[in-house]
């Protein structure tokens, strides 16, 4: 266990974005949303203050449970993968200053995508922003113009109204996706199909990685 002084130093490094807490990293296939089926290196940062009841990565919530790595070490993890896309996810990655990691990944020749609830101001330079707002913590308005993709997880019928609220707030080029929540997919998929047929500005996103049993 690092001493109090060292912990303080680490927190200061994290505050500048030169170091970030890492929960896990892996090379896989993007399972959902606009880039479904594309090979991508995932960097899952630790720490989330959103608190979704159905969260499937609750072990990411407490950043202190996870190691802190320098940005150059995080980039070198992804740099060796043959795919050119890196997805920064969480947790809630926008809890951190992401300018340094996006700049370093771009220097390494990678496309950089983020998956975020938008609960904090957007930092970093992104090739693709997947914005997935949650009812448990309102998004920061900076994400509305930057979102390339709005992805709403449909957990119950009221989520369609929630989806339309955010569809009206994002920029006009933003792609719109409805994704049945995995645990209730059997019930919700049917409603989502009918909703998209009636409202074709939306597309369906499925968590194909769960069908494929890959991370
Ligand atoms: Fe889990 Fe993501 Fe919700 Fe955070 S924002 S609680 S990581 S689903």
Coordinates of N, CA and C and ligand atoms in Angstrom, one line a residue:
X1 N 0.9 -1.2 0.0 CA 0.0 0.0 0.0 C 0.9 1.2 0.0
X2 N 0.8 2.1 -1.0 CA 1.6 3.3 -1.0 C 1.3 4.2 0.2
X3 N 2.3 5.0 0.6 CA 2.2 5.9 1.8 C 1.2 7.1 1.3
X4 N 0.8 7.9 2.4 CA -0.1 9.0 2.1 C 0.5 10.0 1.1
X5 N 1.8 10.3 1.2 CA 2.5 11.2 0.3 C 2.5 10.7 -1.1
X6 N 2.8 9.4 -1.3 CA 2.8 8.8 -2.6 C 1.4 8.8 -3.2
X7 N 0.4 8.5 -2.4 CA -1.0 8.5 -2.9 C -1.3 9.9 -3.4
X8 N -0.9 10.9 -2.6 CA -1.2 12.3 -3.0 C -0.5 12.6 -4.4
X9 N 0.8 12.2 -4.5 CA 1.5 12.5 -5.8 C 0.8 11.8 -6.9
X10 N 0.3 10.5 -6.7 CA -0.3 9.8 -7.8 C -1.6 10.5 -8.2
X11 N -2.4 11.0 -7.2 CA -3.6 11.7 -7.5 C -3.4 13.0 -8.3
X12 N -2.2 13.7 -8.0 CA -1.9 14.9 -8.8 C -1.6 14.5 -10.2
X13 N -0.8 13.4 -10.4 CA -0.5 13.0 -11.8 C -1.8 12.6 -12.5
X14 N -2.7 11.9 -11.9 CA -4.0 11.6 -12.5 C -4.8 12.8 -12.9
X15 N -4.7 13.8 -12.0 CA -5.5 15.1 -12.3 C -5.0 15.8 -13.5
X16 N -3.7 15.6 -13.9 CA -3.2 16.2 -15.1 C -3.5 15.3 -16.4
X17 N -3.9 14.1 -16.2 CA -4.1 13.2 -17.3 C -2.9 12.5 -17.8
X18 N -1.7 12.7 -17.2 CA -0.5 12.0 -17.7 C -0.5 10.6 -17.2
X19 N -1.3 10.3 -16.2 CA -1.4 9.0 -15.6 C -2.9 8.7 -15.4
X20 N -3.3 7.5 -15.6 CA -4.7 7.1 -15.5 C -4.9 5.8 -14.9
X21 N -6.0 5.6 -14.1 CA -6.2 4.3 -13.5 C -6.8 3.3 -14.5
X22 N -6.2 2.1 -14.5 CA -6.6 1.1 -15.5 C -7.3 -0.1 -14.9
X23 N -8.4 -0.4 -15.4 CA -9.1 -1.6 -14.9 C -8.7 -2.8 -15.7
X24 N -8.8 -2.7 -17.0 CA -8.4 -3.8 -17.9 C -8.1 -3.3 -19.3
X25 N -7.5 -4.1 -20.1 CA -7.2 -3.8 -21.5 C -7.2 -5.1 -22.3
X26 N -7.8 -5.0 -23.5 CA -7.9 -6.2 -24.3 C -8.2 -5.9 -25.7
X27 N -7.7 -6.8 -26.6 CA -8.0 -6.6 -28.0 C -9.1 -7.5 -28.4
X28 N -10.2 -7.0 -29.0 CA -11.4 -7.8 -29.3 C -12.1 -7.2 -30.4
X29 N -13.4 -7.5 -30.5 CA -14.2 -7.0 -31.6 C -15.2 -6.0 -30.9
X30 N -15.4 -4.8 -31.5 CA -16.4 -3.9 -30.9 C -17.8 -4.6 -31.1
X31 N -18.5 -4.8 -30.0 CA -19.7 -5.6 -30.1 C -20.9 -4.8 -30.4
X32 N -20.9 -3.5 -30.1 CA -22.2 -2.8 -30.2 C -22.0 -1.4 -30.9
X33 N -23.2 -0.9 -31.3 CA -23.2 0.5 -31.8 C -22.7 0.6 -33.3
X34 N -22.3 1.8 -33.7 CA -22.0 2.0 -35.1 C -20.8 1.2 -35.6
X35 N -19.8 0.9 -34.7 CA -18.6 0.1 -35.2 C -18.7 -1.4 -34.8
X36 N -19.9 -1.9 -34.7 CA -20.1 -3.3 -34.4 C -19.3 -4.1 -35.5
X37 N -18.5 -5.1 -34.9 CA -17.8 -6.0 -35.8 C -16.4 -5.6 -36.1
X38 N -16.0 -4.4 -35.7 CA -14.7 -3.9 -36.0 C -13.7 -4.3 -34.9
X39 N -12.5 -4.7 -35.3 CA -11.5 -5.1 -34.3 C -11.0 -3.8 -33.6
X40 N -10.9 -3.9 -32.3 CA -10.5 -2.7 -31.6 C -9.8 -3.1 -30.3
X41 N -8.9 -2.2 -29.9 CA -8.2 -2.4 -28.6 C -9.0 -1.6 -27.5
X42 N -9.4 -2.2 -26.5 CA -10.2 -1.6 -25.4 C -9.3 -1.2 -24.3
X43 N -9.3 0.0 -23.8 CA -8.7 0.4 -22.6 C -9.8 0.8 -21.6
X44 N -10.0 0.0 -20.6 CA -11.1 0.4 -19.7 C -10.5 1.1 -18.4
X45 N -10.8 2.4 -18.3 CA -10.3 3.1 -17.2 C -11.2 2.8 -16.0
X46 N -10.6 2.9 -14.8 CA -11.3 2.6 -13.6 C -11.9 3.9 -13.0
X47 N -13.0 3.8 -12.3 CA -13.6 4.9 -11.7 C -14.9 5.2 -12.4
X48 N -16.0 5.3 -11.6 CA -17.3 5.7 -12.1 C -18.2 6.2 -11.0
X49 N -18.8 7.4 -11.2 CA -19.6 8.0 -10.2 C -21.1 8.1 -10.7
X50 N -21.4 7.3 -11.7 CA -22.8 7.3 -12.2 C -23.8 6.4 -11.5
X51 N -23.4 5.2 -11.3 CA -24.2 4.3 -10.4 C -25.4 3.7 -11.0
X52 N -25.3 3.2 -12.3 CA -26.4 2.5 -12.9 C -26.7 1.2 -12.2
X53 N -28.0 1.0 -11.9 CA -28.3 -0.2 -11.2 C -28.0 -1.5 -11.9
X54 N -28.1 -1.5 -13.3 CA -27.8 -2.7 -14.1 C -26.4 -2.8 -14.6
X55 N -25.5 -1.9 -14.0 CA -24.1 -1.9 -14.5 C -23.5 -3.3 -14.5
X56 N -22.8 -3.7 -15.6 CA -22.2 -5.0 -15.6 C -20.7 -4.9 -15.4
X57 N -20.2 -3.7 -15.0 CA -18.8 -3.6 -14.6 C -18.6 -2.8 -13.3
X58 N -19.4 -3.2 -12.3 CA -19.4 -2.5 -11.0 C -18.0 -2.5 -10.4
X59 N -17.2 -3.5 -10.7 CA -15.8 -3.6 -10.2 C -15.0 -2.5 -10.7
X60 N -15.5 -1.7 -11.7 CA -14.7 -0.6 -12.2 C -15.0 0.7 -11.3
X61 N -16.0 0.7 -10.5 CA -16.4 1.9 -9.9 C -15.4 2.6 -9.0
X62 N -14.7 1.8 -8.2 CA -13.7 2.4 -7.3 C -12.3 2.4 -7.9
X63 N -11.9 3.6 -8.3 CA -10.6 3.7 -9.0 C -9.5 3.3 -8.1
X64 N -9.6 3.5 -6.8 CA -8.5 3.1 -5.9 C -8.2 1.6 -5.9
X65 N -9.1 0.8 -6.4 CA -8.9 -0.6 -6.4 C -8.0 -1.0 -7.6
X66 N -7.6 -0.1 -8.4 CA -6.9 -0.4 -9.7 C -5.6 0.4 -9.8
X67 N -4.6 -0.2 -10.6 CA -3.3 0.5 -10.7 C -3.4 1.7 -11.6
X68 N -2.5 2.6 -11.3 CA -2.4 3.9 -12.1 C -1.2 3.7 -13.1
X69 N -1.4 3.9 -14.4 CA -0.3 3.8 -15.3 C -0.1 5.1 -16.0
X70 N 1.2 5.3 -16.4 CA 1.5 6.5 -17.3 C 0.9 6.3 -18.6
X71 N 0.5 7.4 -19.3 CA -0.1 7.4 -20.6 C 0.7 6.6 -21.6
X72 N 2.1 6.9 -21.5 CA 2.9 6.2 -22.5 C 2.8 4.6 -22.4
X73 N 2.7 4.2 -21.1 CA 2.5 2.7 -20.9 C 1.2 2.2 -21.4
X74 N 0.1 3.0 -21.2 CA -1.2 2.7 -21.8 C -1.2 2.6 -23.3
X75 N -0.5 3.6 -23.9 CA -0.4 3.6 -25.4 C 0.4 2.4 -25.9
X76 N 1.4 2.0 -25.2 CA 2.2 0.9 -25.7 C 1.5 -0.4 -25.6
X77 N 0.5 -0.5 -24.7 CA -0.3 -1.7 -24.6 C -1.1 -1.9 -26.0
X78 N -1.7 -0.8 -26.4 CA -2.5 -0.8 -27.6 C -1.7 -0.7 -28.9
X79 N -0.5 -0.1 -28.8 CA 0.2 0.2 -30.1 C 0.6 -1.1 -30.8
X80 N 0.8 -2.2 -30.1 CA 1.2 -3.4 -30.8 C 0.1 -4.2 -31.5
X81 N -1.2 -3.8 -31.3 CA -2.3 -4.6 -31.8 C -2.5 -4.2 -33.3
X82 N -2.8 -5.2 -34.1 CA -2.9 -4.9 -35.6 C -4.1 -4.0 -35.9
X83 N -5.1 -3.9 -35.1 CA -6.3 -3.1 -35.4 C -5.9 -1.6 -35.2
X84 N -6.5 -0.7 -36.0 CA -6.1 0.7 -35.8 C -7.0 1.5 -34.9
X85 N -8.0 0.8 -34.3 CA -9.0 1.6 -33.5 C -8.7 1.2 -32.0
X86 N -8.7 2.3 -31.2 CA -8.6 2.1 -29.7 C -9.9 2.7 -29.1
X87 N -10.5 2.0 -28.3 CA -11.7 2.5 -27.6 C -11.4 2.7 -26.1
X88 N -11.6 3.9 -25.7 CA -11.4 4.3 -24.3 C -12.8 4.2 -23.6
X89 N -12.9 3.3 -22.6 CA -14.2 3.1 -22.0 C -14.0 3.1 -20.5
X90 N -15.0 2.7 -19.8 CA -14.9 2.7 -18.3 C -15.8 1.6 -17.7
X91 N -16.2 1.9 -16.5 CA -16.1 3.2 -15.7 C -16.6 4.3 -16.5
X92 N -16.4 5.5 -16.0 CA -16.7 6.7 -16.8 C -15.4 7.4 -17.1
X93 N -14.9 7.3 -18.4 CA -13.6 7.8 -18.7 C -13.5 9.3 -18.6
X94 N -14.6 10.1 -18.8 CA -14.5 11.5 -18.7 C -14.4 12.1 -17.3
X95 N -14.3 11.2 -16.3 CA -13.9 11.7 -15.0 C -12.4 12.2 -15.0
X96 N -11.7 11.9 -16.1 CA -10.3 12.2 -16.2 C -10.0 13.2 -17.4
X97 N -8.9 13.9 -17.3 CA -8.4 14.7 -18.4 C -7.8 13.8 -19.4
X98 N -8.5 13.7 -20.6 CA -8.1 12.7 -21.6 C -7.3 13.3 -22.8
X99 N -6.9 14.6 -22.7 CA -6.1 15.2 -23.7 C -4.8 14.4 -23.9
X100 N -4.0 14.2 -22.9 CA -2.7 13.5 -23.1 C -2.9 12.1 -23.8
X101 N -3.8 11.3 -23.3 CA -3.9 9.9 -23.9 C -4.4 10.0 -25.4
X102 N -5.3 10.9 -25.7 CA -5.8 10.9 -27.1 C -4.7 11.4 -28.0
X103 N -3.9 12.4 -27.5 CA -2.8 12.9 -28.3 C -1.8 11.8 -28.6
X104 N -1.4 11.1 -27.5 CA -0.4 10.0 -27.6 C -0.9 8.9 -28.5
X105 N -2.1 8.5 -28.5 CA -2.7 7.5 -29.3 C -2.7 7.9 -30.8
X106 N -3.0 9.1 -31.0 CA -3.0 9.6 -32.4 C -1.6 9.7 -33.0
X107 N -0.6 10.1 -32.1 CA 0.8 10.0 -32.6 C 1.2 8.6 -32.9
X108 N 0.6 7.6 -32.2 CA 0.9 6.2 -32.5 C 0.1 5.7 -33.7
X109 N -0.6 6.6 -34.3 CA -1.3 6.2 -35.6 C -2.7 5.6 -35.3
X110 N -3.3 5.7 -34.2 CA -4.5 5.1 -33.9 C -5.7 6.0 -34.0
X111 N -6.9 5.4 -34.4 CA -8.2 6.1 -34.3 C -8.6 6.0 -32.9
X112 N -9.1 7.1 -32.3 CA -9.5 7.0 -30.9 C -11.0 7.3 -30.7
X113 N -11.6 6.3 -30.1 CA -13.1 6.3 -29.8 C -13.3 6.4 -28.3
X114 N -14.3 7.0 -27.9 CA -14.7 7.0 -26.5 C -16.1 6.5 -26.3
X115 N -16.3 5.7 -25.2 CA -17.7 5.4 -24.8 C -17.9 6.0 -23.5
X116 N -18.9 6.9 -23.4 CA -19.1 7.7 -22.2 C -20.6 8.0 -21.9
X117 N -20.9 8.1 -20.6 CA -22.2 8.6 -20.2 C -22.3 10.1 -20.4
X118 N -21.2 10.8 -20.6 CA -21.2 12.2 -20.7 C -21.4 12.9 -19.4
X119 N -21.2 12.2 -18.3 CA -21.4 12.8 -17.0 C -20.4 13.9 -16.6
X120 N -19.4 14.0 -17.3 CA -18.4 15.1 -17.0 C -18.0 15.8 -18.3
X121 N -17.4 17.0 -18.3 CA -17.1 17.7 -19.5 C -16.2 16.9 -20.4
X122 N -16.4 17.0 -21.7 CA -15.6 16.3 -22.7 C -14.1 16.8 -22.7
X123 N -13.1 16.0 -22.5 CA -11.7 16.4 -22.8 C -11.2 15.4 -23.8
X124 N -10.1 15.8 -24.4 CA -9.5 14.9 -25.4 C -10.0 15.2 -26.8
X125 N -9.2 14.7 -27.8 CA -9.6 14.9 -29.3 C -10.0 13.5 -29.8
X126 N -11.2 13.4 -30.2 CA -11.8 12.1 -30.6 C -12.1 11.9 -32.0
X127 N -11.9 10.7 -32.5 CA -12.4 10.4 -33.9 C -13.9 10.0 -33.8
X128 N -14.3 9.4 -32.7 CA -15.7 9.0 -32.5 C -16.1 9.1 -31.1
X129 N -17.2 9.7 -30.8 CA -17.7 9.8 -29.4 C -19.0 9.1 -29.4
X130 N -19.1 8.0 -28.6 CA -20.3 7.3 -28.4 C -20.9 7.7 -27.0
X131 N -22.0 8.4 -27.1 CA -22.6 9.1 -25.9 C -23.8 8.2 -25.5
X132 N -23.7 7.7 -24.3 CA -24.7 6.8 -23.8 C -25.2 7.4 -22.4
X133 N -26.1 8.3 -22.5 CA -26.5 9.0 -21.2 C -27.3 8.0 -20.3
X134 N -27.1 8.3 -19.0 CA -27.8 7.4 -18.0 C -28.7 8.2 -17.1
X135 N -29.8 7.6 -16.7 CA -30.8 8.4 -15.8 C -30.2 8.7 -14.5
X136 N -29.1 8.0 -14.1 CA -28.6 8.1 -12.7 C -27.7 9.3 -12.5
X137 N -27.3 10.0 -13.6 CA -26.5 11.2 -13.5 C -26.6 11.9 -14.8
X138 N -27.1 13.1 -14.8 CA -27.3 13.9 -16.0 C -26.0 14.2 -16.7
X139 N -26.0 14.2 -18.0 CA -24.8 14.5 -18.8 C -24.4 16.0 -18.8
X140 N -23.1 16.3 -19.0 CA -22.7 17.6 -19.1 C -23.0 18.1 -20.6
X141 N -23.5 19.3 -20.8 CA -23.9 19.7 -22.1 C -22.8 19.7 -23.2
X142 N -21.6 19.7 -22.8 CA -20.5 19.7 -23.8 C -20.5 18.5 -24.7
X143 N -21.2 17.4 -24.3 CA -21.1 16.2 -25.1 C -22.1 16.3 -26.3
X144 N -23.1 17.2 -26.2 CA -24.2 17.2 -27.2 C -23.6 17.5 -28.6
X145 N -22.8 18.4 -28.8 CA -22.2 18.8 -30.1 C -21.2 17.8 -30.5
X146 N -20.5 17.1 -29.6 CA -19.4 16.2 -29.9 C -19.8 14.8 -30.2
X147 N -21.1 14.4 -29.8 CA -21.5 13.0 -30.0 C -21.6 12.7 -31.4
X148 N -21.0 11.6 -31.8 CA -21.2 11.0 -33.2 C -22.2 10.0 -33.1
X149 N -22.5 9.4 -32.0 CA -23.4 8.3 -31.8 C -24.1 8.5 -30.4
X150 N -25.4 8.4 -30.5 CA -26.2 8.4 -29.2 C -26.7 7.0 -29.1
X151 N -26.3 6.3 -28.0 CA -26.7 4.9 -27.7 C -27.5 4.9 -26.4
X152 N -28.8 4.5 -26.6 CA -29.6 4.5 -25.4 C -29.9 3.0 -25.0
X153 N -29.5 2.6 -23.8 CA -29.8 1.3 -23.3 C -31.3 1.2 -22.9
X154 N -32.1 0.3 -23.5 CA -33.5 0.3 -23.2 C -33.7 -0.8 -22.1
X155 N -34.1 -0.3 -21.0 CA -34.3 -1.2 -19.8 C -35.7 -1.4 -19.5
X156 N -36.5 -0.3 -19.8 CA -38.0 -0.4 -19.6 C -38.6 0.6 -20.6
X157 N -39.9 0.6 -20.7 CA -40.7 1.4 -21.7 C -40.4 2.9 -21.6
X158 N -40.2 3.4 -20.4 CA -39.9 4.8 -20.2 C -38.6 5.3 -20.9
X159 N -37.8 4.3 -21.2 CA -36.5 4.7 -21.9 C -36.7 5.2 -23.3
X160 N -37.8 4.9 -23.9 CA -38.0 5.5 -25.3 C -38.2 7.0 -25.2
X161 N -38.9 7.5 -24.1 CA -39.1 8.9 -23.9 C -37.7 9.6 -23.6
X162 N -36.9 8.9 -22.8 CA -35.6 9.3 -22.4 C -34.7 9.4 -23.7
X163 N -34.9 8.5 -24.5 CA -34.1 8.4 -25.8 C -34.5 9.7 -26.6
X164 N -35.7 9.9 -26.8 CA -36.2 11.1 -27.6 C -35.7 12.4 -27.0
X165 N -35.7 12.5 -25.7 CA -35.2 13.7 -25.0 C -33.7 14.0 -25.5
X166 N -32.9 13.0 -25.5 CA -31.5 13.2 -25.9 C -31.3 13.3 -27.4
X167 N -32.2 12.6 -28.2 CA -32.1 12.8 -29.6 C -32.3 14.2 -30.0
X168 N -33.2 14.9 -29.3 CA -33.5 16.3 -29.6 C -32.3 17.3 -29.1
X169 N -31.4 16.8 -28.3 CA -30.3 17.6 -27.8 C -29.0 17.5 -28.5
X170 N -28.8 16.3 -29.1 CA -27.5 16.1 -29.8 C -27.5 16.8 -31.2
X171 N -26.3 16.9 -31.7 CA -26.2 17.5 -33.1 C -26.9 16.7 -34.1
X172 N -27.3 17.4 -35.3 CA -28.1 16.7 -36.3 C -27.4 15.5 -37.0
X173 N -26.0 15.5 -36.9 CA -25.3 14.4 -37.6 C -25.1 13.1 -36.7
X174 N -25.6 13.2 -35.5 CA -25.4 12.1 -34.5 C -26.2 10.9 -34.9
X175 N -25.6 9.7 -35.0 CA -26.3 8.5 -35.3 C -27.1 8.0 -34.0
X176 N -28.3 7.5 -34.2 CA -29.1 7.2 -33.1 C -29.3 5.7 -33.0
X177 N -29.0 5.2 -31.8 CA -29.2 3.7 -31.6 C -30.0 3.4 -30.3
X178 N -30.8 2.4 -30.4 CA -31.5 1.9 -29.2 C -30.9 0.5 -29.0
X179 N -30.6 0.2 -27.8 CA -30.0 -1.1 -27.5 C -30.7 -1.8 -26.3
X180 N -31.4 -2.9 -26.6 CA -32.0 -3.6 -25.4 C -31.0 -4.0 -24.4
X181 N -31.4 -3.7 -23.1 CA -30.5 -4.1 -22.0 C -30.3 -5.6 -22.0
X182 N -29.1 -6.1 -21.9 CA -28.8 -7.5 -22.0 C -29.7 -8.4 -21.1
X183 N -29.8 -8.1 -19.9 CA -30.6 -8.9 -18.9 C -32.0 -9.0 -19.3
X184 N -32.6 -8.0 -20.0 CA -34.0 -8.0 -20.4 C -34.2 -8.1 -21.9
X185 N -33.2 -8.6 -22.6 CA -33.2 -8.5 -24.0 C -34.4 -9.2 -24.6
X186 N -34.7 -10.4 -24.1 CA -35.9 -11.1 -24.7 C -37.1 -10.3 -24.7
X187 N -37.4 -9.6 -23.6 CA -38.6 -8.8 -23.5 C -38.5 -7.5 -24.3
X188 N -37.3 -6.8 -24.1 CA -37.2 -5.4 -24.6 C -36.9 -5.4 -26.2
X189 N -36.3 -6.5 -26.7 CA -35.9 -6.5 -28.1 C -37.2 -6.3 -28.9
X190 N -38.3 -7.0 -28.5 CA -39.5 -6.9 -29.3 C -40.0 -5.5 -29.4
X191 N -40.0 -4.8 -28.2 CA -40.5 -3.5 -28.2 C -39.6 -2.5 -29.0
X192 N -38.3 -2.8 -28.9 CA -37.3 -2.0 -29.6 C -37.5 -2.1 -31.1
X193 N -37.8 -3.4 -31.6 CA -38.0 -3.6 -33.0 C -39.2 -2.8 -33.5
X194 N -40.3 -2.9 -32.7 CA -41.5 -2.1 -33.1 C -41.3 -0.6 -33.1
X195 N -40.5 -0.2 -32.1 CA -40.2 1.3 -32.0 C -39.4 1.8 -33.2
X196 N -38.4 1.0 -33.6 CA -37.6 1.4 -34.7 C -38.3 1.4 -36.0
X197 N -39.2 0.4 -36.1 CA -40.1 0.4 -37.4 C -41.0 1.6 -37.4
X198 N -41.4 2.1 -36.3 CA -42.3 3.3 -36.3 C -41.5 4.6 -36.3
X199 N -40.3 4.5 -35.9 CA -39.4 5.7 -35.8 C -38.1 5.4 -36.4
X200 N -38.0 5.4 -37.7 CA -36.8 4.9 -38.4 C -35.6 5.7 -38.4
X201 N -35.6 6.9 -37.7 CA -34.4 7.6 -37.5 C -33.5 6.8 -36.5
X202 N -34.0 5.9 -35.8 CA -33.3 5.1 -34.8 C -32.8 3.8 -35.5
X203 N -31.7 3.2 -35.1 CA -31.2 1.9 -35.5 C -31.1 1.1 -34.2
X204 N -31.1 -0.3 -34.4 CA -30.9 -1.2 -33.3 C -29.5 -1.5 -33.1
X205 N -29.0 -1.5 -31.8 CA -27.7 -1.9 -31.5 C -27.9 -3.2 -30.6
X206 N -27.2 -4.2 -30.9 CA -27.3 -5.4 -30.0 C -25.9 -5.7 -29.4
X207 N -25.8 -6.2 -28.3 CA -24.5 -6.5 -27.7 C -24.0 -7.8 -28.2
X208 N -23.5 -7.7 -29.5 CA -23.1 -9.0 -30.2 C -22.0 -9.7 -29.5
X209 N -21.1 -9.0 -28.8 CA -20.0 -9.6 -28.1 C -20.5 -10.6 -27.0
X210 N -21.7 -10.3 -26.5 CA -22.3 -11.2 -25.5 C -22.8 -12.5 -26.2
X211 N -23.4 -12.4 -27.4 CA -23.8 -13.6 -28.2 C -22.5 -14.4 -28.6
X212 N -21.4 -13.7 -28.9 CA -20.2 -14.3 -29.4 C -19.4 -14.8 -28.2
X213 N -19.8 -14.4 -27.0 CA -19.0 -14.8 -25.8 C -17.6 -14.4 -25.8
X214 N -17.4 -13.1 -26.2 CA -16.1 -12.5 -26.2 C -16.1 -11.3 -25.4
X215 N -15.0 -10.7 -24.9 CA -15.0 -9.6 -24.0 C -15.6 -8.3 -24.6
Ligands
LIG1 FE1 -21.6 1.2 -15.0 FE2 -21.1 2.7 -17.2 FE3 -23.2 3.2 -15.6 FE4 -20.8 3.7 -14.8 S1 -21.8 4.7 -16.5 S2 -22.4 2.7 -13.6 S3 -19.6 2.0 -15.7 S4 -22.9 1.3 -16.9

